[in-house]
Steps between C-alpha positions, in 0.01 A plus 500: 500500500158650564364522854164636605312559822158352564396507132651534154288593199598436137264624230567455129341365184751213508722391788793267436696348786815334368629279779757315291511168686210498744210712626359454849188673629437485875191625683291394798731214589464342152727504195497458124822411319549518123824364356631278219371187678140624512253690713482402866261615771486438873125424464276372222415769248125554461316698234289801586533767758532872449781749537515668838473879500804682633560839651512780240846609392645790698787703351817456703636847428340839466434608143593856594874542557582645840838648587681319778565698815862574574638335812694740719744353750511682833818686587721301732750782561378570856503133595844451343641795697351376830637148451843631398519720811387214723765272352771763553394551862456126559162581656199330341185706456164359603219755474269292722767463770580872488133589530455265798817634663367855465168401661659343808763765558 
């Protein structure tokens, strides 16, 4: 499966799409179906027109390899110790409550 964002560009001397049983093109609320029974369109096909210009292709990835930054997890030793002590004392710790209690006392 190929998925793209707002645009997908394919450039080659020859492009072959092998759909096997059926090929459906949908755009602008219209469709074109090609299968073993024939070619079907949601509107009458008229000759003429011109291809619409698209946005120039933008590379998805940098051409220059860049090393990924290492992710460092913060140490939880202090928090673990505080929670363990609170559980042993059966007294929950609330920093906001302690700060407010200190202000009113």
